[in-house]
PDB file of C-alpha atoms and ligand atoms in Angstrom:
ATOM      1  CA  MET A 430     117.217  63.222 100.175  1.00 42.00           C
ATOM      2  CA  PRO A 431     117.480  60.844  97.055  1.00 43.00           C
ATOM      3  CA  THR A 432     118.501  62.800  94.334  1.00 50.00           C
ATOM      4  CA  ARG A 433     116.167  60.510  91.943  1.00 53.00           C
ATOM      5  CA  ASP A 434     112.675  60.034  93.100  1.00 51.00           C
ATOM      6  CA  ALA A 435     111.585  56.433  92.084  1.00 53.00           C
ATOM      7  CA  GLY A 436     108.011  57.319  93.943  1.00 70.00           C
ATOM      8  CA  LYS A 437     105.572  59.784  92.189  1.00 78.00           C
ATOM      9  CA  PRO A 438     105.821  60.806  88.475  1.00 89.00           C
ATOM     10  CA  ALA A 439     107.754  64.039  87.435  1.00 92.00           C
ATOM     11  CA  LYS A 440     105.679  67.539  87.007  1.00 94.00           C
ATOM     12  CA  LYS A 441     104.981  67.757  83.453  1.00 95.00           C
ATOM     13  CA  LEU A 442     106.392  71.088  81.764  1.00 95.00           C
ATOM     14  CA  LEU A 443     103.256  72.951  80.293  1.00 95.00           C
ATOM     15  CA  SER A 444     104.907  75.893  78.738  1.00 94.00           C
ATOM     16  CA  VAL A 445     108.390  78.022  79.011  1.00 96.00           C
ATOM     17  CA  GLN A 446     107.108  81.853  79.404  1.00 95.00           C
ATOM     18  CA  ARG A 447     109.554  84.515  77.726  1.00 91.00           C
ATOM     19  CA  ASN A 448     109.111  88.410  77.872  1.00 87.00           C
ATOM     20  CA  ALA A 449     112.475  90.466  76.780  1.00 84.00           C
ATOM     21  CA  ALA A 450     110.545  93.689  76.956  1.00 91.00           C
ATOM     22  CA  HIS A 451     111.411  95.817  79.575  1.00 92.00           C
ATOM     23  CA  HIS A 452     109.376  99.042  80.959  1.00 94.00           C
ATOM     24  CA  TRP A 453     110.173 101.229  83.924  1.00 96.00           C
ATOM     25  CA  VAL A 454     108.199 101.164  86.926  1.00 95.00           C
ATOM     26  CA  GLY A 455     108.885 104.750  88.176  1.00 95.00           C
ATOM     27  CA  ASP A 456     112.252 105.764  87.628  1.00 95.00           C
ATOM     28  CA  GLY A 457     114.223 103.356  89.459  1.00 96.00           C
ATOM     29  CA  PHE A 458     112.865  99.768  88.297  1.00 96.00           C
ATOM     30  CA  PRO A 459     113.711  98.481  84.672  1.00 96.00           C
ATOM     31  CA  VAL A 460     111.198  95.416  84.642  1.00 97.00           C
ATOM     32  CA  ARG A 461     110.517  92.432  82.817  1.00 97.00           C
ATOM     33  CA  THR A 462     107.135  90.912  83.530  1.00 97.00           C
ATOM     34  CA  LEU A 463     107.552  87.289  83.358  1.00 97.00           C
ATOM     35  CA  LEU A 464     104.318  86.427  84.896  1.00 97.00           C
ATOM     36  CA  THR A 465     101.000  88.024  85.018  1.00 96.00           C
ATOM     37  CA  TYR A 466      97.457  86.779  85.766  1.00 96.00           C
ATOM     38  CA  SER A 467      95.794  88.654  82.689  1.00 92.00           C
ATOM     39  CA  GLU A 468      97.423  85.931  80.641  1.00 91.00           C
ATOM     40  CA  LEU A 469      98.054  82.816  82.545  1.00 92.00           C
ATOM     41  CA  GLY A 470      95.505  83.320  85.600  1.00 87.00           C
ATOM     42  CA  ALA A 471      94.758  79.796  87.009  1.00 86.00           C
ATOM     43  CA  LEU A 472      97.783  78.521  85.754  1.00 91.00           C
ATOM     44  CA  ILE A 473      99.833  80.534  88.055  1.00 96.00           C
ATOM     45  CA  SER A 474      97.392  80.771  90.990  1.00 96.00           C
ATOM     46  CA  PRO A 475      97.525  81.749  93.754  1.00 98.00           C
ATOM     47  CA  PHE A 476     100.488  83.946  92.556  1.00 98.00           C
ATOM     48  CA  LEU A 477      99.433  86.939  90.325  1.00 98.00           C
ATOM     49  CA  LEU A 478     102.303  88.691  88.748  1.00 98.00           C
ATOM     50  CA  LEU A 479     106.136  88.816  88.702  1.00 98.00           C
ATOM     51  CA  ASP A 480     108.485  91.565  88.038  1.00 97.00           C
ATOM     52  CA  TYR A 481     112.127  91.032  87.494  1.00 98.00           C
ATOM     53  CA  ALA A 482     113.951  94.401  87.941  1.00 97.00           C
ATOM     54  CA  GLY A 483     117.828  94.295  86.602  1.00 94.00           C
ATOM     55  CA  PRO A 484     120.268  93.670  86.653  1.00 96.00           C
ATOM     56  CA  MET A 485     121.195  97.366  86.094  1.00 97.00           C
ATOM     57  CA  GLU A 486     124.108  99.326  86.810  1.00 98.00           C
ATOM     58  CA  PHE A 487     122.944 102.801  88.183  1.00 98.00           C
ATOM     59  CA  PRO A 488     125.516 105.618  88.652  1.00 98.00           C
ATOM     60  CA  PRO A 489     126.038 107.335  92.269  1.00 98.00           C
ATOM     61  CA  THR A 490     123.323 110.086  92.467  1.00 97.00           C
ATOM     62  CA  GLU A 491     121.685 111.994  95.267  1.00 95.00           C
ATOM     63  CA  GLN A 492     118.262 111.937  93.521  1.00 94.00           C
ATOM     64  CA  ARG A 493     115.578 109.311  94.739  1.00 93.00           C
ATOM     65  CA  LEU A 494     115.117 107.002  92.166  1.00 97.00           C
ATOM     66  CA  GLY A 495     111.889 104.631  92.347  1.00 97.00           C
ATOM     67  CA  VAL A 496     108.364 104.802  92.246  1.00 96.00           C
ATOM     68  CA  GLY A 497     106.599 107.540  94.603  1.00 94.00           C
ATOM     69  CA  GLU A 498     102.958 107.074  96.560  1.00 94.00           C
ATOM     70  CA  HIS A 499     100.967 104.534  94.815  1.00 96.00           C
ATOM     71  CA  PRO A 500      98.146 102.279  96.082  1.00 97.00           C
ATOM     72  CA  HIS A 501      97.204  98.603  96.201  1.00 98.00           C
ATOM     73  CA  ARG A 502      94.307  96.489  97.382  1.00 98.00           C
ATOM     74  CA  GLY A 503      93.745  92.803  97.424  1.00 98.00           C
ATOM     75  CA  PHE A 504      96.795  90.958  97.409  1.00 98.00           C
ATOM     76  CA  GLU A 505     100.566  90.562  98.664  1.00 98.00           C
ATOM     77  CA  THR A 506     103.612  92.173  97.347  1.00 97.00           C
ATOM     78  CA  VAL A 507     106.685  90.225  98.081  1.00 98.00           C
ATOM     79  CA  THR A 508     110.183  91.887  97.386  1.00 98.00           C
ATOM     80  CA  ILE A 509     113.418  89.397  97.019  1.00 98.00           C
ATOM     81  CA  VAL A 510     116.434  91.809  96.723  1.00 98.00           C
ATOM     82  CA  TYR A 511     119.708  90.124  94.905  1.00 98.00           C
ATOM     83  CA  ALA A 512     121.787  93.301  94.617  1.00 98.00           C
ATOM     84  CA  GLY A 513     121.465  96.834  95.319  1.00 98.00           C
ATOM     85  CA  GLU A 514     119.117  98.005  98.343  1.00 97.00           C
ATOM     86  CA  VAL A 515     114.972  99.018  98.394  1.00 97.00           C
ATOM     87  CA  GLU A 516     113.813 101.096 100.806  1.00 96.00           C
ATOM     88  CA  HIS A 517     109.905 101.268 101.337  1.00 94.00           C
ATOM     89  CA  ARG A 518     107.398 103.209 103.488  1.00 93.00           C
ATOM     90  CA  ASP A 519     103.469 102.643 103.646  1.00 93.00           C
ATOM     91  CA  SER A 520     100.568 104.040 104.886  1.00 93.00           C
ATOM     92  CA  SER A 521     100.036 101.617 107.532  1.00 87.00           C
ATOM     93  CA  GLY A 522     103.186 102.380 109.285  1.00 86.00           C
ATOM     94  CA  GLY A 523     105.328  99.534 107.757  1.00 85.00           C
ATOM     95  CA  GLY A 524     108.913 100.160 106.049  1.00 88.00           C
ATOM     96  CA  GLY A 525     112.168  99.636 105.741  1.00 90.00           C
ATOM     97  CA  CYS A 526     115.340  99.028 103.799  1.00 95.00           C
ATOM     98  CA  ILE A 527     116.465  95.938 102.591  1.00 96.00           C
ATOM     99  CA  GLY A 528     119.739  94.731 100.664  1.00 98.00           C
ATOM    100  CA  PRO A 529     120.940  91.482  99.056  1.00 98.00           C
ATOM    101  CA  GLY A 530     119.045  88.144 100.296  1.00 98.00           C
ATOM    102  CA  ASP A 531     116.665  90.210 102.347  1.00 98.00           C
ATOM    103  CA  VAL A 532     112.818  90.062 101.901  1.00 98.00           C
ATOM    104  CA  GLN A 533     109.977  92.237 102.528  1.00 96.00           C
ATOM    105  CA  TRP A 534     106.344  90.705 102.572  1.00 97.00           C
ATOM    106  CA  MET A 535     103.575  93.345 102.419  1.00 96.00           C
ATOM    107  CA  THR A 536     100.027  92.221 103.150  1.00 96.00           C
ATOM    108  CA  THR A 537      98.142  95.151 100.989  1.00 96.00           C
ATOM    109  CA  ALA A 538      94.631  93.794 102.042  1.00 97.00           C
ATOM    110  CA  SER A 539      92.019  96.311 102.706  1.00 97.00           C
ATOM    111  CA  GLY A 540      94.677  98.935 100.968  1.00 96.00           C
ATOM    112  CA  VAL A 541      97.844 100.882 101.944  1.00 95.00           C
ATOM    113  CA  VAL A 542      99.543 103.668  99.761  1.00 96.00           C
ATOM    114  CA  HIS A 543     103.153 103.045  99.737  1.00 95.00           C
ATOM    115  CA  GLU A 544     106.580 104.327  97.937  1.00 96.00           C
ATOM    116  CA  GLU A 545     109.432 101.937  96.859  1.00 96.00           C
ATOM    117  CA  LEU A 546     112.946 103.528  96.311  1.00 97.00           C
ATOM    118  CA  HIS A 547     116.409 102.907  96.143  1.00 98.00           C
ATOM    119  CA  GLY A 548     118.346 102.720  99.520  1.00 97.00           C
ATOM    120  CA  ARG A 549     120.165 106.047 100.222  1.00 95.00           C
ATOM    121  CA  ASP A 550     123.680 104.401 100.755  1.00 96.00           C
ATOM    122  CA  PHE A 551     122.916 102.247  97.678  1.00 97.00           C
ATOM    123  CA  ALA A 552     122.061 105.662  95.545  1.00 97.00           C
ATOM    124  CA  ARG A 553     124.877 107.449  96.747  1.00 97.00           C
ATOM    125  CA  HIS A 554     127.623 104.575  95.626  1.00 97.00           C
ATOM    126  CA  GLY A 555     125.682 103.453  92.545  1.00 97.00           C
ATOM    127  CA  GLY A 556     126.024  99.790  91.735  1.00 98.00           C
ATOM    128  CA  ILE A 557     123.978  96.933  90.235  1.00 98.00           C
ATOM    129  CA  LEU A 558     120.192  96.796  91.357  1.00 98.00           C
ATOM    130  CA  GLU A 559     118.484  93.347  90.584  1.00 98.00           C
ATOM    131  CA  MET A 560     115.135  92.396  92.262  1.00 98.00           C
ATOM    132  CA  VAL A 561     112.188  90.802  91.989  1.00 98.00           C
ATOM    133  CA  GLN A 562     108.631  91.579  92.759  1.00 98.00           C
ATOM    134  CA  LEU A 563     105.899  88.799  93.214  1.00 98.00           C
ATOM    135  CA  TRP A 564     102.336  89.373  93.778  1.00 98.00           C
ATOM    136  CA  VAL A 565     100.449  86.839  95.821  1.00 98.00           C
ATOM    137  CA  ASN A 566      96.883  86.472  95.647  1.00 98.00           C
ATOM    138  CA  LEU A 567      94.520  86.550  98.817  1.00 98.00           C
ATOM    139  CA  PRO A 568      91.596  84.339  99.125  1.00 98.00           C
ATOM    140  CA  ALA A 569      88.148  86.524  99.131  1.00 98.00           C
ATOM    141  CA  ARG A 570      87.850  86.145 102.736  1.00 98.00           C
ATOM    142  CA  ASP A 571      91.010  87.979 103.589  1.00 98.00           C
ATOM    143  CA  LYS A 572      91.000  90.765 100.762  1.00 98.00           C
ATOM    144  CA  MET A 573      89.758  93.404 103.164  1.00 98.00           C
ATOM    145  CA  SER A 574      91.616  92.552 106.360  1.00 97.00           C
ATOM    146  CA  SER A 575      94.243  94.990 107.951  1.00 96.00           C
ATOM    147  CA  PRO A 576      97.269  95.758 106.103  1.00 95.00           C
ATOM    148  CA  HIS A 577     100.515  93.909 107.066  1.00 93.00           C
ATOM    149  CA  TYR A 578     104.069  94.266 106.743  1.00 93.00           C
ATOM    150  CA  GLN A 579     106.519  91.381 107.616  1.00 95.00           C
ATOM    151  CA  SER A 580     110.316  92.292 107.267  1.00 94.00           C
ATOM    152  CA  ILE A 581     112.129  89.377 106.610  1.00 97.00           C
ATOM    153  CA  PRO A 582     115.797  89.720 106.584  1.00 97.00           C
ATOM    154  CA  SER A 583     118.423  87.028 105.192  1.00 98.00           C
ATOM    155  CA  SER A 584     119.487  85.872 108.634  1.00 98.00           C
ATOM    156  CA  ARG A 585     115.823  84.455 109.356  1.00 98.00           C
ATOM    157  CA  ILE A 586     115.752  82.437 105.754  1.00 98.00           C
ATOM    158  CA  PRO A 587     116.648  79.267 106.206  1.00 98.00           C
ATOM    159  CA  THR A 588     119.056  77.420 103.884  1.00 98.00           C
ATOM    160  CA  VAL A 589     118.916  73.727 102.857  1.00 97.00           C
ATOM    161  CA  ASN A 590     122.238  72.395 101.324  1.00 96.00           C
ATOM    162  CA  LEU A 591     121.556  69.685  98.489  1.00 93.00           C
ATOM    163  CA  PRO A 592     123.692  66.864  98.893  1.00 90.00           C
ATOM    164  CA  GLY A 593     126.844  66.220  96.808  1.00 89.00           C
ATOM    165  CA  GLY A 594     127.477  69.898  96.392  1.00 91.00           C
ATOM    166  CA  GLN A 595     124.604  70.181  94.122  1.00 93.00           C
ATOM    167  CA  GLY A 596     123.517  73.340  94.949  1.00 95.00           C
ATOM    168  CA  SER A 597     121.366  75.054  98.053  1.00 96.00           C
ATOM    169  CA  ILE A 598     117.769  76.400  98.801  1.00 97.00           C
ATOM    170  CA  ARG A 599     116.893  79.329 100.897  1.00 98.00           C
ATOM    171  CA  VAL A 600     113.166  78.732 102.170  1.00 98.00           C
ATOM    172  CA  ILE A 601     111.388  82.011 102.226  1.00 98.00           C
ATOM    173  CA  ALA A 602     107.891  81.046 102.515  1.00 98.00           C
ATOM    174  CA  GLY A 603     106.580  77.313 103.011  1.00 98.00           C
ATOM    175  CA  GLU A 604     108.860  74.003 103.716  1.00 98.00           C
ATOM    176  CA  PHE A 605     111.441  72.276 101.799  1.00 97.00           C
ATOM    177  CA  GLY A 606     113.467  69.321 103.259  1.00 94.00           C
ATOM    178  CA  GLY A 607     112.120  69.658 106.646  1.00 95.00           C
ATOM    179  CA  LEU A 608     113.011  73.168 107.123  1.00 97.00           C
ATOM    180  CA  ALA A 609     110.152  76.042 107.406  1.00 98.00           C
ATOM    181  CA  GLY A 610     110.398  79.700 106.241  1.00 98.00           C
ATOM    182  CA  PRO A 611     109.824  82.306 107.785  1.00 98.00           C
ATOM    183  CA  ALA A 612     106.917  84.182 105.983  1.00 98.00           C
ATOM    184  CA  ARG A 613     103.459  83.963 107.530  1.00 98.00           C
ATOM    185  CA  THR A 614     100.901  83.372 104.611  1.00 98.00           C
ATOM    186  CA  PHE A 615      97.151  83.040 104.237  1.00 98.00           C
ATOM    187  CA  THR A 616      97.262  80.089 102.552  1.00 98.00           C
ATOM    188  CA  PRO A 617      99.482  77.286 101.576  1.00 98.00           C
ATOM    189  CA  VAL A 618     102.351  78.988  99.664  1.00 98.00           C
ATOM    190  CA  HIS A 619     106.027  78.197  99.078  1.00 98.00           C
ATOM    191  CA  VAL A 620     108.476  80.453  97.955  1.00 98.00           C
ATOM    192  CA  TRP A 621     112.040  78.770  97.682  1.00 98.00           C
ATOM    193  CA  ASP A 622     115.254  80.714  96.444  1.00 98.00           C
ATOM    194  CA  LEU A 623     117.496  77.895  94.656  1.00 97.00           C
ATOM    195  CA  ARG A 624     121.160  78.447  93.611  1.00 96.00           C
ATOM    196  CA  LEU A 625     122.302  75.346  91.680  1.00 95.00           C
ATOM    197  CA  ALA A 626     125.715  74.182  90.843  1.00 94.00           C
ATOM    198  CA  SER A 627     126.758  73.318  86.992  1.00 92.00           C
ATOM    199  CA  GLU A 628     126.286  70.257  85.358  1.00 90.00           C
ATOM    200  CA  GLN A 629     123.772  68.722  88.005  1.00 88.00           C
ATOM    201  CA  SER A 630     121.087  65.856  87.640  1.00 89.00           C
ATOM    202  CA  PHE A 631     118.479  65.283  89.976  1.00 87.00           C
ATOM    203  CA  ASP A 632     115.066  65.531  91.287  1.00 92.00           C
ATOM    204  CA  LEU A 633     113.499  68.299  93.189  1.00 94.00           C
ATOM    205  CA  ALA A 634     110.756  67.555  95.509  1.00 95.00           C
ATOM    206  CA  VAL A 635     108.076  69.861  95.008  1.00 96.00           C
ATOM    207  CA  PRO A 636     104.311  69.182  96.572  1.00 95.00           C
ATOM    208  CA  ASP A 637     102.020  67.020  94.557  1.00 95.00           C
ATOM    209  CA  GLY A 638      98.572  68.824  93.549  1.00 94.00           C
ATOM    210  CA  TYR A 639      99.592  72.412  92.939  1.00 96.00           C
ATOM    211  CA  PRO A 640     101.197  73.951  89.860  1.00 95.00           C
ATOM    212  CA  ALA A 641     104.710  75.261  90.057  1.00 97.00           C
ATOM    213  CA  ALA A 642     106.672  77.920  88.459  1.00 98.00           C
ATOM    214  CA  LEU A 643     110.555  77.721  88.116  1.00 97.00           C
ATOM    215  CA  VAL A 644     111.538  81.133  87.608  1.00 98.00           C
ATOM    216  CA  VAL A 645     115.398  81.213  86.242  1.00 97.00           C
ATOM    217  CA  LEU A 646     117.079  84.489  86.908  1.00 97.00           C
ATOM    218  CA  LYS A 647     120.491  83.283  86.214  1.00 95.00           C
ATOM    219  CA  GLY A 648     122.244  80.289  84.102  1.00 95.00           C
ATOM    220  CA  SER A 649     119.816  77.564  82.600  1.00 95.00           C
ATOM    221  CA  VAL A 650     118.512  74.469  83.714  1.00 96.00           C
ATOM    222  CA  ARG A 651     117.265  71.691  81.295  1.00 95.00           C
ATOM    223  CA  VAL A 652     114.115  69.471  82.551  1.00 92.00           C
ATOM    224  CA  ASN A 653     112.798  66.505  81.562  1.00 82.00           C
ATOM    225  CA  ALA A 654     115.448  65.918  79.200  1.00 77.00           C
ATOM    226  CA  VAL A 655     113.390  68.192  76.869  1.00 79.00           C
ATOM    227  CA  GLU A 656     113.255  71.557  77.224  1.00 90.00           C
ATOM    228  CA  THR A 657     116.205  74.282  78.054  1.00 94.00           C
ATOM    229  CA  ILE A 658     114.754  77.344  80.443  1.00 96.00           C
ATOM    230  CA  GLY A 659     117.074  79.816  80.173  1.00 96.00           C
ATOM    231  CA  ALA A 660     117.496  83.303  82.303  1.00 95.00           C
ATOM    232  CA  ALA A 661     114.306  85.531  82.684  1.00 96.00           C
ATOM    233  CA  GLU A 662     112.662  82.682  81.420  1.00 97.00           C
ATOM    234  CA  VAL A 663     109.836  80.727  83.464  1.00 97.00           C
ATOM    235  CA  GLY A 664     108.816  77.062  83.446  1.00 97.00           C
ATOM    236  CA  LEU A 665     105.070  76.081  84.294  1.00 97.00           C
ATOM    237  CA  PHE A 666     104.779  73.105  85.432  1.00 96.00           C
ATOM    238  CA  ASP A 667     101.362  70.756  85.902  1.00 95.00           C
ATOM    239  CA  ARG A 668      99.579  70.340  89.140  1.00 95.00           C
ATOM    240  CA  VAL A 669      99.918  66.453  88.896  1.00 95.00           C
ATOM    241  CA  GLY A 670     103.389  64.936  89.967  1.00 95.00           C
ATOM    242  CA  GLY A 671     105.698  65.173  93.214  1.00 95.00           C
ATOM    243  CA  HIS A 672     109.117  66.104  91.535  1.00 94.00           C
ATOM    244  CA  LEU A 673     110.544  68.234  88.978  1.00 95.00           C
ATOM    245  CA  CYS A 674     113.261  66.290  86.973  1.00 93.00           C
ATOM    246  CA  ILE A 675     116.339  68.431  86.438  1.00 91.00           C
ATOM    247  CA  ASP A 676     118.773  66.834  84.074  1.00 85.00           C
ATOM    248  CA  SER A 677     121.147  69.521  84.003  1.00 81.00           C
ATOM    249  CA  ALA A 678     121.882  72.791  85.268  1.00 82.00           C
ATOM    250  CA  HIS A 679     124.384  75.858  84.698  1.00 90.00           C
ATOM    251  CA  ALA A 680     124.971  77.906  87.500  1.00 92.00           C
ATOM    252  CA  VAL A 681     121.464  78.505  88.213  1.00 95.00           C
ATOM    253  CA  THR A 682     119.865  81.576  90.315  1.00 96.00           C
ATOM    254  CA  ALA A 683     116.006  80.757  90.291  1.00 97.00           C
ATOM    255  CA  LEU A 684     112.817  80.838  92.359  1.00 98.00           C
ATOM    256  CA  LEU A 685     110.651  77.825  92.712  1.00 98.00           C
ATOM    257  CA  LEU A 686     106.945  79.166  93.241  1.00 98.00           C
ATOM    258  CA  CYS A 687     104.309  77.064  94.177  1.00 97.00           C
ATOM    259  CA  GLY A 688     100.861  76.983  96.204  1.00 97.00           C
ATOM    260  CA  GLU A 689      97.591  75.924  96.778  1.00 97.00           C
ATOM    261  CA  PRO A 690      94.986  77.263  94.104  1.00 96.00           C
ATOM    262  CA  ILE A 691      92.736  80.129  94.818  1.00 97.00           C
ATOM    263  CA  ASP A 692      90.006  78.835  92.671  1.00 94.00           C
ATOM    264  CA  GLU A 693      88.136  82.345  92.749  1.00 97.00           C
ATOM    265  CA  PRO A 694      86.937  85.098  90.251  1.00 97.00           C
ATOM    266  CA  ILE A 695      89.943  87.517  89.392  1.00 97.00           C
ATOM    267  CA  ALA A 696      89.127  91.018  88.523  1.00 97.00           C
ATOM    268  CA  GLY A 697      92.404  93.452  88.462  1.00 97.00           C
ATOM    269  CA  SER A 698      92.987  96.851  87.112  1.00 96.00           C
ATOM    270  CA  GLY A 699      96.212  98.184  87.825  1.00 95.00           C
ATOM    271  CA  PRO A 700      97.513  98.337  91.540  1.00 97.00           C
ATOM    272  CA  PHE A 701      93.976  96.433  92.546  1.00 98.00           C
ATOM    273  CA  VAL A 702      93.402  92.752  92.417  1.00 98.00           C
ATOM    274  CA  MET A 703      89.868  91.977  93.319  1.00 98.00           C
ATOM    275  CA  ASN A 704      87.080  89.502  92.457  1.00 98.00           C
ATOM    276  CA  THR A 705      84.829  91.612  90.869  1.00 98.00           C
ATOM    277  CA  GLY A 706      84.416  94.808  88.907  1.00 98.00           C
ATOM    278  CA  GLU A 707      82.211  96.190  91.543  1.00 98.00           C
ATOM    279  CA  GLU A 708      84.703  95.844  94.037  1.00 98.00           C
ATOM    280  CA  ILE A 709      87.494  97.376  91.539  1.00 98.00           C
ATOM    281  CA  ARG A 710      85.409 100.641  91.594  1.00 98.00           C
ATOM    282  CA  GLN A 711      84.785 100.682  95.233  1.00 98.00           C
ATOM    283  CA  ALA A 712      88.692 100.063  95.758  1.00 98.00           C
ATOM    284  CA  ILE A 713      89.733 103.206  93.087  1.00 98.00           C
ATOM    285  CA  ALA A 714      86.528 105.104  94.873  1.00 98.00           C
ATOM    286  CA  ASP A 715      88.525 104.536  98.326  1.00 97.00           C
ATOM    287  CA  TYR A 716      91.513 105.424  97.173  1.00 97.00           C
ATOM    288  CA  GLN A 717      90.594 108.749  95.663  1.00 96.00           C
ATOM    289  CA  SER A 718      88.732 109.670  98.860  1.00 96.00           C
ATOM    290  CA  GLY A 719      91.834 108.587 101.070  1.00 95.00           C
ATOM    291  CA  LYS A 720      90.529 105.788 102.774  1.00 94.00           C
ATOM    292  CA  MET A 721      94.013 103.953 101.942  1.00 95.00           C
ATOM    293  CA  GLY A 722      95.765 106.627 104.006  1.00 92.00           C
ATOM    294  CA  HIS A 723      98.879 108.899 103.109  1.00 90.00           C
ATOM    295  CA  LEU A 724     102.439 108.661 103.809  1.00 90.00           C
ATOM    296  CA  PRO A 725     103.546 110.962 106.600  1.00 83.00           C
ATOM    297  CA  PRO A 726     106.231 113.638 104.947  1.00 81.00           C
ATOM    298  CA  ARG A 727     109.659 112.498 104.611  1.00 76.00           C
ATOM    299  CA  SER A 728     111.974 113.219 107.304  1.00 66.00           C
TER     300      SER A 728
HETATM  301 MN1  LIG B1052     103.733  99.007  94.893  1.00 93.53          MN
END
């Protein structure tokens, strides 16, 4: 892996997205929405939304904080935990509790209802909660396929160490440095969890032909020698080009998102993302008539 790529040009930085406004999802997740299809559409395809929750300290409690039963249809929700614990149950029978480094990849497809709560042990002891929820679009042909749940523990996510102690990359989905991530996806999608050491300059190879988003959660990174992307900011990069030119980094935790764009119309409303308004009306009717199922009572 050369540290400077003499071949393909660098991807151009198109914009830096910032959103300092927090809102609460239920009573457990204080989130900043850093990316949303309603504003960015094709620029971030096949991704639809990225919510960054926390980091925030929660005191010990016996209460079940989080967000109760709600539906989704038409896409996948990907939850990546950095600190704390998130417990999930859905009407297709999927569920589990994930902690730091773990990922859950839920294909909502034709529809599920689910709840997302702080893990019991985490809630009892209290502590810092920090996580990301990413929504990945499905192509029209797969939006009404069967729901599916992938629990991806940290132990299944391969790590590529960058040369010279520059940092490391965990491959959650897609491929980097010859290693494939464990997540099964419907279309080509790369999700990499990056840790970059301070004061590093290098070219990060990123697939040519796909738009890319560099989501900085902690620290800061200077790209293309001009622009700084700081904590809770996202750099959006052009489809053209085979790498990101990172010319210095300061103890960065970041996600690199990149995938084959799904060039289809997007019609979304709340928890449903389909292709037409009629499909959204159908989703609401199907949810209201119980066709997306219900959660079994809590044990
Ligand atoms: Mn949800």
